[in-house]
């Protein structure tokens, strides 16, 4: 794969596509050494990423022109690559440069930025994963959230599915992955109960996580969050760090269904939306049924930190912000 890290050449092409308002989402992708409009970023149907979910990825966001905790996302991505024995033939700095360029070319002030490595395809359609040429893809599209503005104001309604999250002995949860059939089943179970999103259980029957988010519960001013059997989210990490800074007691412990339903406050965390309040789980109203003070405090501090140079890095834009 030839890696074109030079951002200047594709600019006119990309910005022309970018003005095409009929295409959604607006964004810029990088693959096979080139920057492309989102609509042209396509992979082979023979890619192991599609055929076997043999892939890892990470998502970082840009808020108000700054990447949030990019280093932690790159750490997690490169850790996943090593564990899956994938080689993208690019350094960490080169990946950071590509992500910068995707956002810089797209011009988004707030973006959802994904880096992906699939096992790729083998020239002979061999069944031996070692013969596949691993494929690196990155893209930047507009920022998206699990919760919309109305849900942020009143709190989300979640339902606990009896689906068990794929156990760590099968798939290492510290490697961010697309093994989502359990999470998608959880979503349909939740929709059947008129809820808006789902929680799935771990193999011990405790609360694990939801489709792309971790969960926290507050009891008498103390937070708890599941420690095992979950993807170690960077937003979760950020909340733990914020709790340290604000002297909010927090414990990483198993969270039972009963414990969650008895909470004063519940919130979920994801790069796609940050800290998001939950006011109903199954048919149980959480606490007073509105967005709690602790949730608001943590959420406000989380967003305040997006301007902190220790937690964020500025994007270099090539085109005007959109
Ligand atoms: C990405 C993800 C999360 C949230 O992680 P963040 O780094 O906070 O975005 C939680 N659970 C799963 C399964 C995920 O894929």
GROMACS .gro file of C-alpha atoms and ligand atoms in nm:
model
  337
    1UNK     CA    1   0.000   0.000   0.000
    2UNK     CA    2   0.140   0.336  -0.090
    3UNK     CA    3   0.061   0.586   0.179
    4UNK     CA    4  -0.015   0.932   0.057
    5UNK     CA    5   0.022   1.155   0.358
    6UNK     CA    6   0.034   1.466   0.149
    7UNK     CA    7  -0.286   1.658   0.217
    8UNK     CA    8  -0.257   1.930  -0.043
    9UNK     CA    9  -0.326   1.752  -0.372
   10UNK     CA   10  -0.675   1.612  -0.297
   11UNK     CA   11  -0.818   1.935  -0.156
   12UNK     CA   12  -0.998   2.077  -0.462
   13UNK     CA   13  -1.150   1.737  -0.546
   14UNK     CA   14  -1.273   1.675  -0.195
   15UNK     CA   15  -1.412   2.022  -0.141
   16UNK     CA   16  -1.609   2.002  -0.466
   17UNK     CA   17  -1.772   1.675  -0.350
   18UNK     CA   18  -1.821   1.824  -0.012
   19UNK     CA   19  -2.046   2.094  -0.154
   20UNK     CA   20  -2.277   1.828  -0.291
   21UNK     CA   21  -2.550   1.862  -0.031
   22UNK     CA   22  -2.742   1.561  -0.166
   23UNK     CA   23  -2.481   1.324  -0.024
   24UNK     CA   24  -2.485   1.224   0.340
   25UNK     CA   25  -2.289   1.200   0.559
   26UNK     CA   26  -2.055   1.470   0.447
   27UNK     CA   27  -1.709   1.360   0.518
   28UNK     CA   28  -1.367   1.256   0.402
   29UNK     CA   29  -1.222   0.907   0.416
   30UNK     CA   30  -0.870   0.776   0.376
   31UNK     CA   31  -0.805   0.433   0.229
   32UNK     CA   32  -0.550   0.265   0.005
   33UNK     CA   33  -0.329   0.570   0.036
   34UNK     CA   34  -0.587   0.823  -0.084
   35UNK     CA   35  -0.831   1.076   0.057
   36UNK     CA   36  -1.182   1.028  -0.081
   37UNK     CA   37  -1.531   1.168  -0.035
   38UNK     CA   38  -1.722   0.942   0.208
   39UNK     CA   39  -1.949   0.813  -0.070
   40UNK     CA   40  -1.648   0.667  -0.253
   41UNK     CA   41  -1.490   0.485   0.042
   42UNK     CA   42  -1.573   0.119  -0.035
   43UNK     CA   43  -1.419  -0.217   0.045
   44UNK     CA   44  -1.421  -0.555  -0.129
   45UNK     CA   45  -1.696  -0.798  -0.029
   46UNK     CA   46  -1.414  -1.050   0.016
   47UNK     CA   47  -1.260  -0.849   0.301
   48UNK     CA   48  -1.238  -1.058   0.620
   49UNK     CA   49  -1.364  -0.751   0.804
   50UNK     CA   50  -1.701  -0.806   0.637
   51UNK     CA   51  -1.699  -1.186   0.607
   52UNK     CA   52  -1.580  -1.263   0.962
   53UNK     CA   53  -1.609  -0.934   1.157
   54UNK     CA   54  -1.230  -0.965   1.165
   55UNK     CA   55  -1.149  -0.604   1.238
   56UNK     CA   56  -1.072  -0.357   1.510
   57UNK     CA   57  -1.147   0.012   1.518
   58UNK     CA   58  -1.158   0.319   1.731
   59UNK     CA   59  -1.364   0.635   1.732
   60UNK     CA   60  -1.240   0.969   1.858
   61UNK     CA   61  -1.437   1.290   1.838
   62UNK     CA   62  -1.354   1.645   1.749
   63UNK     CA   63  -1.539   1.912   1.942
   64UNK     CA   64  -1.515   2.281   1.859
   65UNK     CA   65  -1.211   2.222   1.641
   66UNK     CA   66  -1.016   2.002   1.883
   67UNK     CA   67  -0.957   1.626   1.907
   68UNK     CA   68  -1.051   1.494   2.252
   69UNK     CA   69  -0.796   1.261   2.417
   70UNK     CA   70  -0.657   1.144   2.083
   71UNK     CA   71  -0.358   0.978   2.253
   72UNK     CA   72  -0.580   0.744   2.452
   73UNK     CA   73  -0.772   0.646   2.138
   74UNK     CA   74  -0.449   0.577   1.949
   75UNK     CA   75  -0.321   0.368   2.244
   76UNK     CA   76  -0.637   0.159   2.239
   77UNK     CA   77  -0.628   0.118   1.859
   78UNK     CA   78  -0.263   0.011   1.848
   79UNK     CA   79  -0.320  -0.223   2.143
   80UNK     CA   80  -0.604  -0.386   1.947
   81UNK     CA   81  -0.390  -0.419   1.635
   82UNK     CA   82  -0.115  -0.594   1.832
   83UNK     CA   83  -0.359  -0.831   2.002
   84UNK     CA   84  -0.519  -0.925   1.668
   85UNK     CA   85  -0.175  -0.954   1.503
   86UNK     CA   86  -0.259  -0.693   1.244
   87UNK     CA   87  -0.006  -0.468   1.077
   88UNK     CA   88  -0.114  -0.141   0.916
   89UNK     CA   89   0.241  -0.052   0.808
   90UNK     CA   90   0.193   0.298   0.949
   91UNK     CA   91   0.327   0.456   1.264
   92UNK     CA   92   0.115   0.612   1.534
   93UNK     CA   93   0.219   0.958   1.414
   94UNK     CA   94   0.119   0.872   1.058
   95UNK     CA   95  -0.224   0.758   1.175
   96UNK     CA   96  -0.264   1.081   1.375
   97UNK     CA   97  -0.167   1.275   1.062
   98UNK     CA   98  -0.428   1.092   0.851
   99UNK     CA   99  -0.701   1.162   1.109
  100UNK     CA  100  -0.597   1.528   1.118
  101UNK     CA  101  -0.616   1.541   0.739
  102UNK     CA  102  -0.960   1.375   0.720
  103UNK     CA  103  -1.105   1.635   0.957
  104UNK     CA  104  -0.899   1.916   0.807
  105UNK     CA  105  -1.023   1.833   0.457
  106UNK     CA  106  -1.385   1.775   0.565
  107UNK     CA  107  -1.386   2.103   0.758
  108UNK     CA  108  -1.611   1.979   1.039
  109UNK     CA  109  -1.577   2.177   1.363
  110UNK     CA  110  -1.734   1.881   1.544
  111UNK     CA  111  -1.671   1.538   1.400
  112UNK     CA  112  -1.694   1.168   1.460
  113UNK     CA  113  -1.360   1.027   1.347
  114UNK     CA  114  -1.311   0.658   1.298
  115UNK     CA  115  -0.995   0.454   1.235
  116UNK     CA  116  -1.041   0.093   1.126
  117UNK     CA  117  -0.819  -0.201   1.045
  118UNK     CA  118  -0.973  -0.503   0.876
  119UNK     CA  119  -0.791  -0.832   0.820
  120UNK     CA  120  -0.826  -0.744   0.451
  121UNK     CA  121  -0.828  -0.977   0.155
  122UNK     CA  122  -0.584  -1.241   0.045
  123UNK     CA  123  -0.484  -1.242  -0.322
  124UNK     CA  124  -0.584  -1.611  -0.352
  125UNK     CA  125  -0.894  -1.605  -0.122
  126UNK     CA  126  -0.688  -1.825   0.111
  127UNK     CA  127  -0.848  -1.939   0.439
  128UNK     CA  128  -0.526  -1.856   0.624
  129UNK     CA  129  -0.557  -1.512   0.790
  130UNK     CA  130  -0.180  -1.472   0.768
  131UNK     CA  131  -0.212  -1.441   0.389
  132UNK     CA  132  -0.446  -1.145   0.409
  133UNK     CA  133  -0.319  -0.794   0.351
  134UNK     CA  134  -0.452  -0.585   0.641
  135UNK     CA  135  -0.645  -0.275   0.541
  136UNK     CA  136  -0.640   0.059   0.720
  137UNK     CA  137  -0.931   0.297   0.672
  138UNK     CA  138  -1.009   0.628   0.844
  139UNK     CA  139  -1.288   0.876   0.805
  140UNK     CA  140  -1.436   1.193   0.951
  141UNK     CA  141  -1.812   1.263   0.941
  142UNK     CA  142  -2.027   1.509   1.141
  143UNK     CA  143  -2.046   1.447   1.516
  144UNK     CA  144  -2.326   1.211   1.616
  145UNK     CA  145  -2.472   1.125   1.955
  146UNK     CA  146  -2.651   0.828   2.112
  147UNK     CA  147  -2.896   1.077   2.267
  148UNK     CA  148  -3.064   1.364   2.082
  149UNK     CA  149  -3.126   1.706   2.240
  150UNK     CA  150  -3.468   1.611   2.376
  151UNK     CA  151  -3.331   1.289   2.531
  152UNK     CA  152  -3.039   1.483   2.682
  153UNK     CA  153  -3.288   1.717   2.850
  154UNK     CA  154  -3.526   1.452   2.990
  155UNK     CA  155  -3.298   1.146   3.012
  156UNK     CA  156  -3.297   0.828   2.806
  157UNK     CA  157  -3.524   0.528   2.854
  158UNK     CA  158  -3.320   0.204   2.846
  159UNK     CA  159  -3.434  -0.157   2.865
  160UNK     CA  160  -3.224  -0.445   2.998
  161UNK     CA  161  -3.214  -0.728   2.748
  162UNK     CA  162  -3.156  -1.084   2.870
  163UNK     CA  163  -2.895  -1.113   2.595
  164UNK     CA  164  -2.552  -1.200   2.733
  165UNK     CA  165  -2.263  -0.996   2.600
  166UNK     CA  166  -2.004  -1.212   2.423
  167UNK     CA  167  -1.769  -1.318   2.708
  168UNK     CA  168  -1.406  -1.207   2.737
  169UNK     CA  169  -1.294  -1.570   2.705
  170UNK     CA  170  -1.436  -1.562   2.351
  171UNK     CA  171  -1.358  -1.210   2.234
  172UNK     CA  172  -1.124  -0.978   2.425
  173UNK     CA  173  -1.343  -0.678   2.516
  174UNK     CA  174  -1.040  -0.448   2.542
  175UNK     CA  175  -1.010  -0.477   2.163
  176UNK     CA  176  -1.278  -0.249   2.020
  177UNK     CA  177  -1.465  -0.468   1.772
  178UNK     CA  178  -1.771  -0.514   1.553
  179UNK     CA  179  -1.907  -0.826   1.726
  180UNK     CA  180  -2.239  -0.651   1.768
  181UNK     CA  181  -2.503  -0.921   1.711
  182UNK     CA  182  -2.566  -0.938   2.088
  183UNK     CA  183  -2.592  -0.558   2.110
  184UNK     CA  184  -2.818  -0.533   1.806
  185UNK     CA  185  -3.045  -0.805   1.948
  186UNK     CA  186  -3.049  -0.602   2.270
  187UNK     CA  187  -3.165  -0.298   2.073
  188UNK     CA  188  -3.456  -0.486   1.918
  189UNK     CA  189  -3.550  -0.624   2.261
  190UNK     CA  190  -3.546  -0.265   2.389
  191UNK     CA  191  -3.759  -0.135   2.101
  192UNK     CA  192  -4.011  -0.413   2.176
  193UNK     CA  193  -4.045  -0.259   2.525
  194UNK     CA  194  -4.078   0.093   2.381
  195UNK     CA  195  -3.737   0.186   2.519
  196UNK     CA  196  -3.482   0.391   2.326
  197UNK     CA  197  -3.168   0.187   2.378
  198UNK     CA  198  -3.047  -0.127   2.549
  199UNK     CA  199  -2.829  -0.274   2.817
  200UNK     CA  200  -2.697  -0.629   2.795
  201UNK     CA  201  -2.578  -0.854   3.074
  202UNK     CA  202  -2.242  -1.018   3.131
  203UNK     CA  203  -2.221  -1.396   3.169
  204UNK     CA  204  -2.258  -1.360   3.548
  205UNK     CA  205  -2.590  -1.181   3.508
  206UNK     CA  206  -2.461  -0.834   3.599
  207UNK     CA  207  -2.504  -0.526   3.384
  208UNK     CA  208  -2.234  -0.507   3.116
  209UNK     CA  209  -2.285  -0.223   2.868
  210UNK     CA  210  -2.498  -0.103   2.579
  211UNK     CA  211  -2.450  -0.061   2.204
  212UNK     CA  212  -2.140   0.156   2.207
  213UNK     CA  213  -2.164   0.292   2.560
  214UNK     CA  214  -2.065   0.220   2.921
  215UNK     CA  215  -2.287   0.282   3.221
  216UNK     CA  216  -2.262   0.450   3.563
  217UNK     CA  217  -2.505   0.443   3.857
  218UNK     CA  218  -2.512   0.685   4.152
  219UNK     CA  219  -2.627   0.595   4.504
  220UNK     CA  220  -2.604   0.856   4.781
  221UNK     CA  221  -2.346   1.058   4.589
  222UNK     CA  222  -2.124   0.758   4.508
  223UNK     CA  223  -2.079   0.628   4.153
  224UNK     CA  224  -2.028   0.272   4.042
  225UNK     CA  225  -1.953   0.129   3.698
  226UNK     CA  226  -1.896  -0.228   3.576
  227UNK     CA  227  -1.529  -0.318   3.579
  228UNK     CA  228  -1.511  -0.641   3.379
  229UNK     CA  229  -1.664  -0.773   3.060
  230UNK     CA  230  -1.692  -0.430   2.900
  231UNK     CA  231  -1.504  -0.226   2.646
  232UNK     CA  232  -1.288   0.012   2.851
  233UNK     CA  233  -1.435   0.334   2.712
  234UNK     CA  234  -1.232   0.653   2.693
  235UNK     CA  235  -1.540   0.848   2.804
  236UNK     CA  236  -1.567   0.608   3.099
  237UNK     CA  237  -1.196   0.672   3.169
  238UNK     CA  238  -1.260   1.048   3.147
  239UNK     CA  239  -1.544   1.024   3.399
  240UNK     CA  240  -1.318   0.830   3.638
  241UNK     CA  241  -1.050   1.100   3.596
  242UNK     CA  242  -1.306   1.378   3.652
  243UNK     CA  243  -1.435   1.202   3.966
  244UNK     CA  244  -1.076   1.200   4.093
  245UNK     CA  245  -1.042   1.573   4.025
  246UNK     CA  246  -1.381   1.666   4.175
  247UNK     CA  247  -1.357   1.428   4.475
  248UNK     CA  248  -1.659   1.226   4.368
  249UNK     CA  249  -1.631   0.871   4.507
  250UNK     CA  250  -1.641   0.611   4.230
  251UNK     CA  251  -1.595   0.233   4.229
  252UNK     CA  252  -1.529  -0.007   3.943
  253UNK     CA  253  -1.734  -0.304   4.062
  254UNK     CA  254  -1.992  -0.552   3.933
  255UNK     CA  255  -2.328  -0.374   3.900
  256UNK     CA  256  -2.631  -0.599   3.950
  257UNK     CA  257  -2.968  -0.535   3.788
  258UNK     CA  258  -3.121  -0.461   4.132
  259UNK     CA  259  -2.842  -0.215   4.216
  260UNK     CA  260  -2.895  -0.030   3.889
  261UNK     CA  261  -3.274  -0.010   3.929
  262UNK     CA  262  -3.232   0.127   4.285
  263UNK     CA  263  -2.997   0.408   4.175
  264UNK     CA  264  -3.062   0.779   4.241
  265UNK     CA  265  -2.908   0.863   3.903
  266UNK     CA  266  -2.789   0.670   3.598
  267UNK     CA  267  -2.589   0.792   3.302
  268UNK     CA  268  -2.419   0.635   3.002
  269UNK     CA  269  -2.088   0.734   2.843
  270UNK     CA  270  -1.969   0.725   2.483
  271UNK     CA  271  -1.753   0.919   2.241
  272UNK     CA  272  -2.083   0.944   2.050
  273UNK     CA  273  -2.249   1.191   2.286
  274UNK     CA  274  -2.032   1.210   2.599
  275UNK     CA  275  -2.213   1.180   2.935
  276UNK     CA  276  -2.583   1.111   2.874
  277UNK     CA  277  -2.855   1.092   3.143
  278UNK     CA  278  -3.085   0.790   3.184
  279UNK     CA  279  -3.412   0.845   3.373
  280UNK     CA  280  -3.594   0.519   3.309
  281UNK     CA  281  -3.471   0.157   3.299
  282UNK     CA  282  -3.727  -0.106   3.200
  283UNK     CA  283  -4.044   0.027   3.368
  284UNK     CA  284  -3.854   0.173   3.665
  285UNK     CA  285  -3.819   0.549   3.700
  286UNK     CA  286  -3.467   0.630   3.821
  287UNK     CA  287  -3.448   0.860   4.125
  288UNK     CA  288  -3.671   1.164   4.085
  289UNK     CA  289  -3.715   1.086   3.717
  290UNK     CA  290  -3.524   1.388   3.594
  291UNK     CA  291  -3.160   1.459   3.511
  292UNK     CA  292  -2.968   1.442   3.840
  293UNK     CA  293  -2.723   1.695   3.984
  294UNK     CA  294  -2.426   1.458   3.989
  295UNK     CA  295  -2.486   1.367   3.624
  296UNK     CA  296  -2.499   1.737   3.532
  297UNK     CA  297  -2.180   1.813   3.728
  298UNK     CA  298  -1.985   1.533   3.561
  299UNK     CA  299  -2.128   1.616   3.218
  300UNK     CA  300  -2.043   1.987   3.246
  301UNK     CA  301  -1.688   1.912   3.358
  302UNK     CA  302  -1.647   1.659   3.074
  303UNK     CA  303  -1.736   1.925   2.814
  304UNK     CA  304  -1.527   2.192   2.989
  305UNK     CA  305  -1.223   1.965   2.953
  306UNK     CA  306  -1.262   1.969   2.573
  307UNK     CA  307  -1.081   2.304   2.566
  308UNK     CA  308  -0.806   2.188   2.806
  309UNK     CA  309  -0.476   2.147   2.614
  310UNK     CA  310  -0.389   1.848   2.833
  311UNK     CA  311  -0.694   1.662   2.709
  312UNK     CA  312  -0.729   1.796   2.356
  313UNK     CA  313  -0.537   1.889   2.041
  314UNK     CA  314  -0.636   2.144   1.777
  315UNK     CA  315  -0.731   2.037   1.422
  316UNK     CA  316  -0.547   2.199   1.133
  317UNK     CA  317  -0.816   2.293   0.880
  318UNK     CA  318  -0.762   2.313   0.505
  319UNK     CA  319  -1.111   2.439   0.426
  320UNK     CA  320  -1.357   2.667   0.598
  321UNK     CA  321  -1.547   2.513   0.887
  322UNK     CA  322  -1.893   2.380   0.810
  323LIG     C1  323  -1.680   0.229   2.186
  323LIG     C2  324  -1.759   0.150   2.283
  323LIG     C3  325  -1.792   0.201   2.410
  323LIG     C4  326  -1.763   0.344   2.452
  323LIG     O1  327  -1.627   0.376   2.445
  323LIG     P1  328  -1.580   0.527   2.430
  323LIG     O2  329  -1.432   0.516   2.414
  323LIG     O3  330  -1.619   0.600   2.552
  323LIG     O4  331  -1.647   0.582   2.308
  323LIG     C5  332  -1.856   0.115   2.498
  323LIG     N1  333  -1.889  -0.010   2.464
  323LIG     C6  334  -1.862  -0.061   2.341
  323LIG     C7  335  -1.902  -0.201   2.309
  323LIG     C8  336  -1.796   0.018   2.247
  323LIG     O5  337  -1.770  -0.032   2.126
   0.00000   0.00000   0.00000
